[in-house]
Tab-separated table of C-alpha atoms in Angstrom:
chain	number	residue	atom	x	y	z
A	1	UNK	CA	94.217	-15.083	26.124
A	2	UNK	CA	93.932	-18.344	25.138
A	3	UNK	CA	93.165	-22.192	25.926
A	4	UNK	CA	97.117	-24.306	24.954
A	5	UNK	CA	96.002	-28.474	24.376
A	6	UNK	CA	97.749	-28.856	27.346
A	7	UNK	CA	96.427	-26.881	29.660
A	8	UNK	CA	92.766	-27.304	28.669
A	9	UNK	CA	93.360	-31.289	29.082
A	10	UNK	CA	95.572	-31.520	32.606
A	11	UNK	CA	92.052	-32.797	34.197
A	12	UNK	CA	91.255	-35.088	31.871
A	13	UNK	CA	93.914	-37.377	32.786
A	14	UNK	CA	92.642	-37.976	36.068
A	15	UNK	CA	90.984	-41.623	35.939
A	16	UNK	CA	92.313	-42.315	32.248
A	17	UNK	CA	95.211	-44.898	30.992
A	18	UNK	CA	98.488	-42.931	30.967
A	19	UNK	CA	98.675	-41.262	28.093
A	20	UNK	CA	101.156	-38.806	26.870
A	21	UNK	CA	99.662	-35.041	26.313
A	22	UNK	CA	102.548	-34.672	23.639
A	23	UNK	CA	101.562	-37.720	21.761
A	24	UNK	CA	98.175	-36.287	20.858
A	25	UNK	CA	98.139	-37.329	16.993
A	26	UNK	CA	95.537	-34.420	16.184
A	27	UNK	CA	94.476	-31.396	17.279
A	28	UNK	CA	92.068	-29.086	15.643
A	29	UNK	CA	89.908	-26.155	16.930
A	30	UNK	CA	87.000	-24.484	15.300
A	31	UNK	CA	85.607	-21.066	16.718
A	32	UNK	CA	81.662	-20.526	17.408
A	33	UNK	CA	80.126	-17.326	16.229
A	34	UNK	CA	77.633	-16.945	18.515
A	35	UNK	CA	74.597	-17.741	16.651
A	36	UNK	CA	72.828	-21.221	16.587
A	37	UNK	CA	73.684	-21.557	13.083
A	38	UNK	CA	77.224	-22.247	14.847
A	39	UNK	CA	75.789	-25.710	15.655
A	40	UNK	CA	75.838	-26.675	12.104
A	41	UNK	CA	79.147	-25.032	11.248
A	42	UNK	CA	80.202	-27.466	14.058
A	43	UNK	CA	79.057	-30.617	12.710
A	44	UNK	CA	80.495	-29.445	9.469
A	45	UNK	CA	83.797	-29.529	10.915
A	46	UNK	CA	83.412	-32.247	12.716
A	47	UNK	CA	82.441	-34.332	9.670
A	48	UNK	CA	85.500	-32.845	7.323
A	49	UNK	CA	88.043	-33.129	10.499
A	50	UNK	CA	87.054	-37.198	11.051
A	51	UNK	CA	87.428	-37.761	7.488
A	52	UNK	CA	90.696	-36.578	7.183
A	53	UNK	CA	91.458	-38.331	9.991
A	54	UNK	CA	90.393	-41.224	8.553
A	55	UNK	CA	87.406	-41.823	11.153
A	56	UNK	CA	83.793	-41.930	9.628
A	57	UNK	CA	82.475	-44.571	10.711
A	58	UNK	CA	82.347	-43.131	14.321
A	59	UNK	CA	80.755	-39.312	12.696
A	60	UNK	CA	77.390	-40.180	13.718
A	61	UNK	CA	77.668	-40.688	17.513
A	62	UNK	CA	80.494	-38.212	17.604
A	63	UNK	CA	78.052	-35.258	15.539
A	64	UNK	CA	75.542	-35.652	18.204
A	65	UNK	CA	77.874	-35.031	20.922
A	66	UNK	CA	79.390	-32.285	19.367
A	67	UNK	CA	75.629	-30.779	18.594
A	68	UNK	CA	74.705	-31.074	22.401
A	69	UNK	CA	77.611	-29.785	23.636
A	70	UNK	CA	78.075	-26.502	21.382
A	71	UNK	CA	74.313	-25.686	21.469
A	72	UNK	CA	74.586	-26.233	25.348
A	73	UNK	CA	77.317	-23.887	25.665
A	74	UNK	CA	75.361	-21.177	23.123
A	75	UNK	CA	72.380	-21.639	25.278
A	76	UNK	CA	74.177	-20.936	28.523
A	77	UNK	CA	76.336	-18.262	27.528
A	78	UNK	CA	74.222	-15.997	26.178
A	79	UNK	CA	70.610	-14.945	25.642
A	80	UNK	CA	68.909	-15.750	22.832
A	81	UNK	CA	67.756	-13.074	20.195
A	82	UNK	CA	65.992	-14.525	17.265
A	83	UNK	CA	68.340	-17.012	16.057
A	84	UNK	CA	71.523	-14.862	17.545
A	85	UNK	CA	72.791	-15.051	21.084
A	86	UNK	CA	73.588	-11.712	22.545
A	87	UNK	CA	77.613	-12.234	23.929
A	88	UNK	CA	78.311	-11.376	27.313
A	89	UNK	CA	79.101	-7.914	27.711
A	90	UNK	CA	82.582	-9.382	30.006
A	91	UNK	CA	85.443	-7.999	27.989
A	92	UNK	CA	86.908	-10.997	29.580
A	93	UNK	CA	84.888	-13.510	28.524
A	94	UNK	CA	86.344	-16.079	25.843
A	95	UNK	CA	84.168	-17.322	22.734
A	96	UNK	CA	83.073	-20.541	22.328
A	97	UNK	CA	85.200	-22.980	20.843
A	98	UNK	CA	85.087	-26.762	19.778
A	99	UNK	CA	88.053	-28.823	20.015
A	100	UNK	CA	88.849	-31.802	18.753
A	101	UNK	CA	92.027	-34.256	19.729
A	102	UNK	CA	92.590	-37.403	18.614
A	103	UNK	CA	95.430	-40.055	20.173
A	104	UNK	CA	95.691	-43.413	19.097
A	105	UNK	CA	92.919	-44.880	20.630
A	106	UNK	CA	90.313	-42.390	21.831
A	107	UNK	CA	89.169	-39.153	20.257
A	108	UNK	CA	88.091	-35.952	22.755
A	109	UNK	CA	85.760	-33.327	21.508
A	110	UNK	CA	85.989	-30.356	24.034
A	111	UNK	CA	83.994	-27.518	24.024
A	112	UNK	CA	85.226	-24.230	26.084
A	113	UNK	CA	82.602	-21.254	26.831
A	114	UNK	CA	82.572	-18.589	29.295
A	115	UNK	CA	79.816	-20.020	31.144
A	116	UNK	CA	80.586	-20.562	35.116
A	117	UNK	CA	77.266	-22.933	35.488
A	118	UNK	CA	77.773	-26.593	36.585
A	119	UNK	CA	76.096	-28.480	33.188
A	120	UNK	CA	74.382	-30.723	34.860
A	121	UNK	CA	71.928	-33.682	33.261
A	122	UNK	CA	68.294	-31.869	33.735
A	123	UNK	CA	64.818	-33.787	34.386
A	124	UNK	CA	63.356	-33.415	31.091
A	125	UNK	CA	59.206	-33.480	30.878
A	126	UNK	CA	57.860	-35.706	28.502
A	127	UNK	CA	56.833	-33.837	25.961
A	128	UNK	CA	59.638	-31.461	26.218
A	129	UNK	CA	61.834	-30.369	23.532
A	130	UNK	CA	64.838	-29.768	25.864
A	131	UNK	CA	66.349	-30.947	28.967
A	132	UNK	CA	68.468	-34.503	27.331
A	133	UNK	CA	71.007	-33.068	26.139
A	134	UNK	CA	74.014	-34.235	28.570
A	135	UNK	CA	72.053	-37.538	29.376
A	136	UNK	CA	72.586	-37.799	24.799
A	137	UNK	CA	76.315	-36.738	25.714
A	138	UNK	CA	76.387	-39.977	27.870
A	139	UNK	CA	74.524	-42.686	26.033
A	140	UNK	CA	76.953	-41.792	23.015
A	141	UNK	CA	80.196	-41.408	24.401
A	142	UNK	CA	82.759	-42.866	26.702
A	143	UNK	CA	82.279	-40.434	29.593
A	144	UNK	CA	82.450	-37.102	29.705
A	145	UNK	CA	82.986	-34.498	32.320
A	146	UNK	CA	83.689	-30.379	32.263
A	147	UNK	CA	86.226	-28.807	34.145
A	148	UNK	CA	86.411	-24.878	34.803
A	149	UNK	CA	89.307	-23.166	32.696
A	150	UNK	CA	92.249	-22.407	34.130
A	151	UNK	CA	94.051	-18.564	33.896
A	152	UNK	CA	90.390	-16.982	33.023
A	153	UNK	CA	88.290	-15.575	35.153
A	154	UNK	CA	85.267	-17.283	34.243
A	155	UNK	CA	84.558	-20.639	32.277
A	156	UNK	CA	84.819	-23.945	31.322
A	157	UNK	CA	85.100	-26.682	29.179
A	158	UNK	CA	82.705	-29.611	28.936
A	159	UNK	CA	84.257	-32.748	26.904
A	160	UNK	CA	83.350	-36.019	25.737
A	161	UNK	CA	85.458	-39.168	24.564
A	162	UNK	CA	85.405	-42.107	22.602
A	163	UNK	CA	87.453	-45.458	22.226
A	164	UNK	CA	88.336	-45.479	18.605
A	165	UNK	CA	87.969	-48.666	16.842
């Protein structure tokens, strides 16, 4: 079972400029092991996929969105064992995934995990190494927002966007 462009995006254009779903430019997809080394294999892609796209000079901003939002959904999909997250034991349940679609003027980075908890920006202590994540996820983007997947039993994607220059 899988997540089409289409289908993963129907929410997003609530509250955005008309835009057709078919006129997406680029669409890529990358698929996270689950292990936090995943993070990096993210940014990775994230860095080859906006160069061929002809887009570095947004990577920065863009690589720290994509960091908080696939190491939030390895967090909160699975427990952690020593640098590998144990996967749900939910025959069901989907792996992680990054996507990335570009249109002419904005770029979305979505990232789908099996995850049914609201991500919600946290009250981080001050000396605390977590808990800014999503708050990160809005400084550096153009909104974001998560919607729960559709034709799966549990889920969701959380996703990001960014005016392009």
């Amino acid at each position: 079972m899988g997540t089409t462009v289409l289908t993963m995006l129907q929410p997003l254009w609530q509250g955005f400029p008309s835009a057709d779903p078919l006129a997406v430019s680029g669409s890529v997809s990358y698929s996270l092991a689950p292990r936090y080394e995943s993070v990096r294999g993210a940014r990775q892609f994230t860095r080859e996929t906006l160069h061929r796209w002809e887009l570095e000079d947004i990577f920065d901003g863009v690589a720290l969105v994509v960091s908080e939002l696939v190491t939030n959904a390895l967090r909160h999909t699975a427990a952690v064992g020593g640098g590998a997250c144990e996967t749900s034991q939910d025959a069901s349940a989907l792996p992680a995934r990054l996507h990335l679609m570009r249109w002419s003027s904005r770029l979305v980075c979505a990232v789908r995990d099996s995850s049914d908890a609201t991500p919600e920006a946290g009250e981080a202590e001050a000396g605390a190494e977590s808990g800014r994540g999503l708050y990160l996820v809005d400084a550096f983007s153009d909104g974001w927002g998560w919607h729960p997947l559709a034709n799966a039993p549990h889920g969701k994607i959380v996703w990001a966007q960014f005016r392009l220059p």
